Amino acid sequence: MTERFPSPGAKAAAGAAGQEGHPPPPRFAYDRHTWKEIAHLLANLPVSLLGFTYVVTVLFTGFGLTATVVGFPLLAAGLIGARQLGRLERARARALLGVRVEEPSRLRLRGGGGFFQRLWMQLKDPVGWRTVLYEFIRLPWGVLTFAVTTASLFVLWPVLPFIARGLANADRAMVRALLSPSDELERRIAELESDRGVVVDTAAADLRRIERDLHDGAQARLVNLAMGLGLAKEKVLEDPDAAAAMVEEAHGEVKLALQELRDLARGIHPAVLTDRGLDAALSSVASRCTVPVKVTVDLPARPAAAIEGIAYFTVSELLQNVSKHSRARSASVDVWRTDDRLLIQVWDDGRGGASVDGGTGMKGLADRLNAVDGLFVLESPEGGPTTVTAELPWRERDTAAAGTAPSG
């Protein structure tokens, strides 16, 4: 099976490419597309009357009252209502004209910003203002299309399909120009907001994992160590041999606690990655894998620390899956740079059948890569082999920050 997770930019480009379908060319014989276009043109007048009445009443009233306290909130509420009018117009165009226009992203009103900040965000909403402009233009256009279409039904009915197509194409152009999302930037903002939620959830999960490991591991051992040393202190005069045994046991606990703390620190950010880069860090990860792993890193320089960290933990997670689930005899890790992308490929000759929903952490890896404009491709047919290809954007390393990074 092959599962591909494109970056947000690739998703936006795909959405724009398949935004709408084109109706067949008009013919003298009426077909369902022609009748839909005629219905749309006849409905323009009553719909545009409603929209024009709304924007004139609400927005002009808001402008007139801007000298008072209620003017700006009324204007902001009017723009929110204009957004809903735009939603209805997009639905009508989708049903009758076949225009596939993406819904603009929702207006993000953050509770912590205060009343005036939220009010300002509503007042400068580009989607609401473009919908207002659309409703103003539509009234004379609705009168024109209603009159021409009605007259043509009785006088020019043989060529009405061609007239309707021309008028409907003008409608399509207005919908695309004024009711589409602001542009690629708005779609990108919506995707980044979604990705930010993934990053926040991932960070919260990592913090919970660190807290759990500290509580259940090193902290518990240190508590036992303190209790053991306390008992040994009490027995050092009464029973030196028993006290010595307790101290020896406490020494073992100290070693285990230190090892657990080292493992925990390595899971947060390994020192070898900071000091020596991906080649040494991935070789260290491969040495702990239960399967022989060949590591090849071909990079002209070190990428940014954040990208380097994501690449490290991606390979680490994938090699853990190889150890636990693949039943493989060998595996390989290849890392290289192509143009402005960092590519990672992890291969194993195991049983295959891996999927993002198989409980092996693949979905989390895909989400993390998507959050930084990455790409995640999984090829794992039943019977193997399994090949995972990951792409990350290449970002140059900040040498000043890298020089001040802690080494231990």
PDB file of C-alpha atoms in Angstrom, residues 119-283:
ATOM      1  CA  LEU A 119     -13.943  44.472  16.902  1.00  0.00           C
ATOM      2  CA  TRP A 120     -11.021  45.669  14.768  1.00  0.00           C
ATOM      3  CA  MET A 121     -10.541  42.193  13.293  1.00  0.00           C
ATOM      4  CA  GLN A 122     -14.206  42.149  12.274  1.00  0.00           C
ATOM      5  CA  LEU A 123     -14.062  45.639  10.776  1.00  0.00           C
ATOM      6  CA  LYS A 124     -11.061  44.856   8.571  1.00  0.00           C
ATOM      7  CA  ASP A 125     -12.390  41.468   7.390  1.00  0.00           C
ATOM      8  CA  PRO A 126     -11.639  41.377   3.612  1.00  0.00           C
ATOM      9  CA  VAL A 127     -14.169  38.601   2.981  1.00  0.00           C
ATOM     10  CA  GLY A 128     -17.018  40.659   4.453  1.00  0.00           C
ATOM     11  CA  TRP A 129     -16.092  43.808   2.493  1.00  0.00           C
ATOM     12  CA  ARG A 130     -15.798  41.947  -0.813  1.00  0.00           C
ATOM     13  CA  THR A 131     -19.229  40.418  -0.196  1.00  0.00           C
ATOM     14  CA  VAL A 132     -20.628  43.921   0.400  1.00  0.00           C
ATOM     15  CA  LEU A 133     -19.154  45.042  -2.930  1.00  0.00           C
ATOM     16  CA  TYR A 134     -20.628  41.964  -4.596  1.00  0.00           C
ATOM     17  CA  GLU A 135     -24.129  42.768  -3.287  1.00  0.00           C
ATOM     18  CA  PHE A 136     -23.894  46.382  -4.530  1.00  0.00           C
ATOM     19  CA  ILE A 137     -22.888  45.269  -8.012  1.00  0.00           C
ATOM     20  CA  ARG A 138     -25.550  42.593  -8.143  1.00  0.00           C
ATOM     21  CA  LEU A 139     -28.610  44.844  -8.030  1.00  0.00           C
ATOM     22  CA  PRO A 140     -28.205  46.493 -11.473  1.00  0.00           C
ATOM     23  CA  TRP A 141     -26.848  43.230 -12.822  1.00  0.00           C
ATOM     24  CA  GLY A 142     -29.805  41.303 -11.412  1.00  0.00           C
ATOM     25  CA  VAL A 143     -32.250  43.738 -13.059  1.00  0.00           C
ATOM     26  CA  LEU A 144     -30.412  43.376 -16.382  1.00  0.00           C
ATOM     27  CA  THR A 145     -30.199  39.574 -16.344  1.00  0.00           C
ATOM     28  CA  PHE A 146     -33.824  39.170 -15.251  1.00  0.00           C
ATOM     29  CA  ALA A 147     -35.050  41.499 -18.011  1.00  0.00           C
ATOM     30  CA  VAL A 148     -32.911  39.973 -20.771  1.00  0.00           C
ATOM     31  CA  THR A 149     -33.691  36.384 -19.773  1.00  0.00           C
ATOM     32  CA  THR A 150     -37.443  37.020 -19.447  1.00  0.00           C
ATOM     33  CA  ALA A 151     -37.616  38.790 -22.826  1.00  0.00           C
ATOM     34  CA  SER A 152     -35.524  36.095 -24.494  1.00  0.00           C
ATOM     35  CA  LEU A 153     -37.864  33.376 -23.260  1.00  0.00           C
ATOM     36  CA  PHE A 154     -40.617  34.904 -25.459  1.00  0.00           C
ATOM     37  CA  VAL A 155     -38.700  36.631 -28.279  1.00  0.00           C
ATOM     38  CA  LEU A 156     -35.253  35.047 -28.660  1.00  0.00           C
ATOM     39  CA  TRP A 157     -35.913  31.587 -27.321  1.00  0.00           C
ATOM     40  CA  PRO A 158     -34.036  29.759 -30.149  1.00  0.00           C
ATOM     41  CA  VAL A 159     -30.751  31.425 -29.144  1.00  0.00           C
ATOM     42  CA  LEU A 160     -31.496  31.720 -25.437  1.00  0.00           C
ATOM     43  CA  PRO A 161     -28.981  28.966 -24.527  1.00  0.00           C
ATOM     44  CA  PHE A 162     -26.181  31.100 -25.979  1.00  0.00           C
ATOM     45  CA  ILE A 163     -27.436  34.267 -24.280  1.00  0.00           C
ATOM     46  CA  ALA A 164     -27.819  32.438 -20.963  1.00  0.00           C
ATOM     47  CA  ARG A 165     -24.308  31.016 -21.241  1.00  0.00           C
ATOM     48  CA  GLY A 166     -22.816  34.466 -21.796  1.00  0.00           C
ATOM     49  CA  LEU A 167     -24.680  36.018 -18.882  1.00  0.00           C
ATOM     50  CA  ALA A 168     -23.943  33.022 -16.647  1.00  0.00           C
ATOM     51  CA  ASN A 169     -20.237  33.244 -17.476  1.00  0.00           C
ATOM     52  CA  ALA A 170     -20.276  36.839 -16.247  1.00  0.00           C
ATOM     53  CA  ASP A 171     -21.933  35.579 -13.043  1.00  0.00           C
ATOM     54  CA  ARG A 172     -19.256  32.916 -12.692  1.00  0.00           C
ATOM     55  CA  ALA A 173     -16.527  35.540 -13.073  1.00  0.00           C
ATOM     56  CA  MET A 174     -18.069  37.743 -10.360  1.00  0.00           C
ATOM     57  CA  VAL A 175     -18.413  34.818  -7.957  1.00  0.00           C
ATOM     58  CA  ARG A 176     -14.801  33.753  -8.493  1.00  0.00           C
ATOM     59  CA  ALA A 177     -13.471  37.316  -8.210  1.00  0.00           C
ATOM     60  CA  LEU A 178     -15.423  38.513  -5.165  1.00  0.00           C
ATOM     61  CA  LEU A 179     -16.600  35.455  -3.241  1.00  0.00           C
ATOM     62  CA  SER A 180     -13.469  33.285  -3.376  1.00  0.00           C
ATOM     63  CA  PRO A 181     -11.045  33.154  -0.445  1.00  0.00           C
ATOM     64  CA  SER A 182      -8.793  36.193  -0.281  1.00  0.00           C
ATOM     65  CA  ASP A 183      -6.132  34.286  -2.236  1.00  0.00           C
ATOM     66  CA  GLU A 184      -3.494  31.681  -1.628  1.00  0.00           C
ATOM     67  CA  LEU A 185      -2.459  33.575   1.492  1.00  0.00           C
ATOM     68  CA  GLU A 186      -5.810  33.014   3.239  1.00  0.00           C
ATOM     69  CA  ARG A 187      -5.787  29.297   2.458  1.00  0.00           C
ATOM     70  CA  ARG A 188      -2.237  29.170   3.738  1.00  0.00           C
ATOM     71  CA  ILE A 189      -3.235  30.919   6.960  1.00  0.00           C
ATOM     72  CA  ALA A 190      -6.031  28.399   7.528  1.00  0.00           C
ATOM     73  CA  GLU A 191      -3.617  25.509   6.965  1.00  0.00           C
ATOM     74  CA  LEU A 192      -1.032  27.005   9.301  1.00  0.00           C
ATOM     75  CA  GLU A 193      -3.688  27.447  11.997  1.00  0.00           C
ATOM     76  CA  SER A 194      -4.585  23.782  11.635  1.00  0.00           C
ATOM     77  CA  ASP A 195      -0.910  22.768  11.723  1.00  0.00           C
ATOM     78  CA  ARG A 196      -0.352  24.929  14.790  1.00  0.00           C
ATOM     79  CA  GLY A 197      -2.991  22.877  16.607  1.00  0.00           C
ATOM     80  CA  VAL A 198      -1.085  19.701  15.706  1.00  0.00           C
ATOM     81  CA  VAL A 199       2.169  21.188  16.996  1.00  0.00           C
ATOM     82  CA  VAL A 200       0.537  22.321  20.257  1.00  0.00           C
ATOM     83  CA  ASP A 201      -1.041  18.893  20.810  1.00  0.00           C
ATOM     84  CA  THR A 202       2.282  17.172  20.069  1.00  0.00           C
ATOM     85  CA  ALA A 203       4.166  19.424  22.476  1.00  0.00           C
ATOM     86  CA  ALA A 204       1.562  18.810  25.188  1.00  0.00           C
ATOM     87  CA  ALA A 205       1.829  15.043  24.662  1.00  0.00           C
ATOM     88  CA  ASP A 206       5.641  15.225  24.897  1.00  0.00           C
ATOM     89  CA  LEU A 207       5.425  17.185  28.142  1.00  0.00           C
ATOM     90  CA  ARG A 208       3.017  14.605  29.578  1.00  0.00           C
ATOM     91  CA  ARG A 209       5.384  11.815  28.523  1.00  0.00           C
ATOM     92  CA  ILE A 210       8.375  13.530  30.162  1.00  0.00           C
ATOM     93  CA  GLU A 211       6.390  14.137  33.352  1.00  0.00           C
ATOM     94  CA  ARG A 212       5.233  10.511  33.431  1.00  0.00           C
ATOM     95  CA  ASP A 213       8.756   9.170  32.839  1.00  0.00           C
ATOM     96  CA  LEU A 214      10.169  11.368  35.586  1.00  0.00           C
ATOM     97  CA  HIS A 215       7.421  10.414  38.055  1.00  0.00           C
ATOM     98  CA  ASP A 216       7.440   6.683  37.362  1.00  0.00           C
ATOM     99  CA  GLY A 217      11.181   6.288  36.748  1.00  0.00           C
ATOM    100  CA  ALA A 218      13.923   8.485  38.153  1.00  0.00           C
ATOM    101  CA  GLN A 219      11.771  10.117  40.828  1.00  0.00           C
ATOM    102  CA  ALA A 220      10.621   6.769  42.236  1.00  0.00           C
ATOM    103  CA  ARG A 221      14.206   5.472  42.298  1.00  0.00           C
ATOM    104  CA  LEU A 222      15.467   8.612  44.043  1.00  0.00           C
ATOM    105  CA  VAL A 223      12.745   8.242  46.694  1.00  0.00           C
ATOM    106  CA  ASN A 224      13.806   4.626  47.296  1.00  0.00           C
ATOM    107  CA  LEU A 225      17.429   5.796  47.411  1.00  0.00           C
ATOM    108  CA  ALA A 226      16.640   8.396  50.091  1.00  0.00           C
ATOM    109  CA  MET A 227      14.755   5.826  52.171  1.00  0.00           C
ATOM    110  CA  GLY A 228      17.542   3.274  51.828  1.00  0.00           C
ATOM    111  CA  LEU A 229      20.240   5.743  52.837  1.00  0.00           C
ATOM    112  CA  GLY A 230      18.116   6.795  55.824  1.00  0.00           C
ATOM    113  CA  LEU A 231      17.871   3.189  57.038  1.00  0.00           C
ATOM    114  CA  ALA A 232      21.574   2.653  56.411  1.00  0.00           C
ATOM    115  CA  LYS A 233      22.372   5.736  58.500  1.00  0.00           C
ATOM    116  CA  GLU A 234      20.376   4.301  61.410  1.00  0.00           C
ATOM    117  CA  LYS A 235      22.118   0.906  61.196  1.00  0.00           C
ATOM    118  CA  VAL A 236      25.686   2.112  60.557  1.00  0.00           C
ATOM    119  CA  LEU A 237      26.579   1.777  64.273  1.00  0.00           C
ATOM    120  CA  GLU A 238      24.284  -1.094  65.280  1.00  0.00           C
ATOM    121  CA  ASP A 239      24.866  -3.372  62.264  1.00  0.00           C
ATOM    122  CA  PRO A 240      27.675  -2.160  59.966  1.00  0.00           C
ATOM    123  CA  ASP A 241      27.351  -5.166  57.644  1.00  0.00           C
ATOM    124  CA  ALA A 242      23.636  -4.500  57.021  1.00  0.00           C
ATOM    125  CA  ALA A 243      24.353  -0.797  56.548  1.00  0.00           C
ATOM    126  CA  ALA A 244      27.058  -1.613  53.987  1.00  0.00           C
ATOM    127  CA  ALA A 245      24.618  -3.826  52.082  1.00  0.00           C
ATOM    128  CA  MET A 246      22.054  -1.034  52.071  1.00  0.00           C
ATOM    129  CA  VAL A 247      24.646   1.450  50.788  1.00  0.00           C
ATOM    130  CA  GLU A 248      25.611  -0.989  48.036  1.00  0.00           C
ATOM    131  CA  GLU A 249      21.971  -1.340  47.058  1.00  0.00           C
ATOM    132  CA  ALA A 250      21.586   2.448  47.082  1.00  0.00           C
ATOM    133  CA  HIS A 251      24.620   2.722  44.802  1.00  0.00           C
ATOM    134  CA  GLY A 252      22.878   0.465  42.289  1.00  0.00           C
ATOM    135  CA  GLU A 253      19.752   2.618  42.483  1.00  0.00           C
ATOM    136  CA  VAL A 254      21.857   5.715  41.767  1.00  0.00           C
ATOM    137  CA  LYS A 255      23.282   4.086  38.627  1.00  0.00           C
ATOM    138  CA  LEU A 256      19.811   3.109  37.383  1.00  0.00           C
ATOM    139  CA  ALA A 257      18.421   6.581  38.101  1.00  0.00           C
ATOM    140  CA  LEU A 258      21.299   8.211  36.215  1.00  0.00           C
ATOM    141  CA  GLN A 259      20.746   5.903  33.254  1.00  0.00           C
ATOM    142  CA  GLU A 260      17.028   6.711  33.184  1.00  0.00           C
ATOM    143  CA  LEU A 261      17.794  10.443  33.330  1.00  0.00           C
ATOM    144  CA  ARG A 262      20.262  10.058  30.444  1.00  0.00           C
ATOM    145  CA  ASP A 263      17.655   8.195  28.401  1.00  0.00           C
ATOM    146  CA  LEU A 264      15.097  10.878  29.188  1.00  0.00           C
ATOM    147  CA  ALA A 265      17.512  13.656  28.188  1.00  0.00           C
ATOM    148  CA  ARG A 266      18.320  11.792  24.971  1.00  0.00           C
ATOM    149  CA  GLY A 267      14.604  11.641  24.220  1.00  0.00           C
ATOM    150  CA  ILE A 268      14.277  15.409  24.652  1.00  0.00           C
ATOM    151  CA  HIS A 269      17.317  16.362  22.580  1.00  0.00           C
ATOM    152  CA  PRO A 270      20.390  14.131  22.384  1.00  0.00           C
ATOM    153  CA  ALA A 271      23.746  15.747  23.096  1.00  0.00           C
ATOM    154  CA  VAL A 272      25.361  13.897  20.179  1.00  0.00           C
ATOM    155  CA  LEU A 273      22.970  15.613  17.773  1.00  0.00           C
ATOM    156  CA  THR A 274      23.898  19.052  19.111  1.00  0.00           C
ATOM    157  CA  ASP A 275      27.638  18.333  19.139  1.00  0.00           C
ATOM    158  CA  ARG A 276      28.194  16.220  16.019  1.00  0.00           C
ATOM    159  CA  GLY A 277      25.128  16.442  13.793  1.00  0.00           C
ATOM    160  CA  LEU A 278      22.794  13.993  12.074  1.00  0.00           C
ATOM    161  CA  ASP A 279      25.410  11.485  10.876  1.00  0.00           C
ATOM    162  CA  ALA A 280      26.682  10.642  14.349  1.00  0.00           C
ATOM    163  CA  ALA A 281      23.254  10.921  15.982  1.00  0.00           C
ATOM    164  CA  LEU A 282      21.563   8.589  13.484  1.00  0.00           C
ATOM    165  CA  SER A 283      24.441   6.121  13.747  1.00  0.00           C
TER     166      SER A 283
END
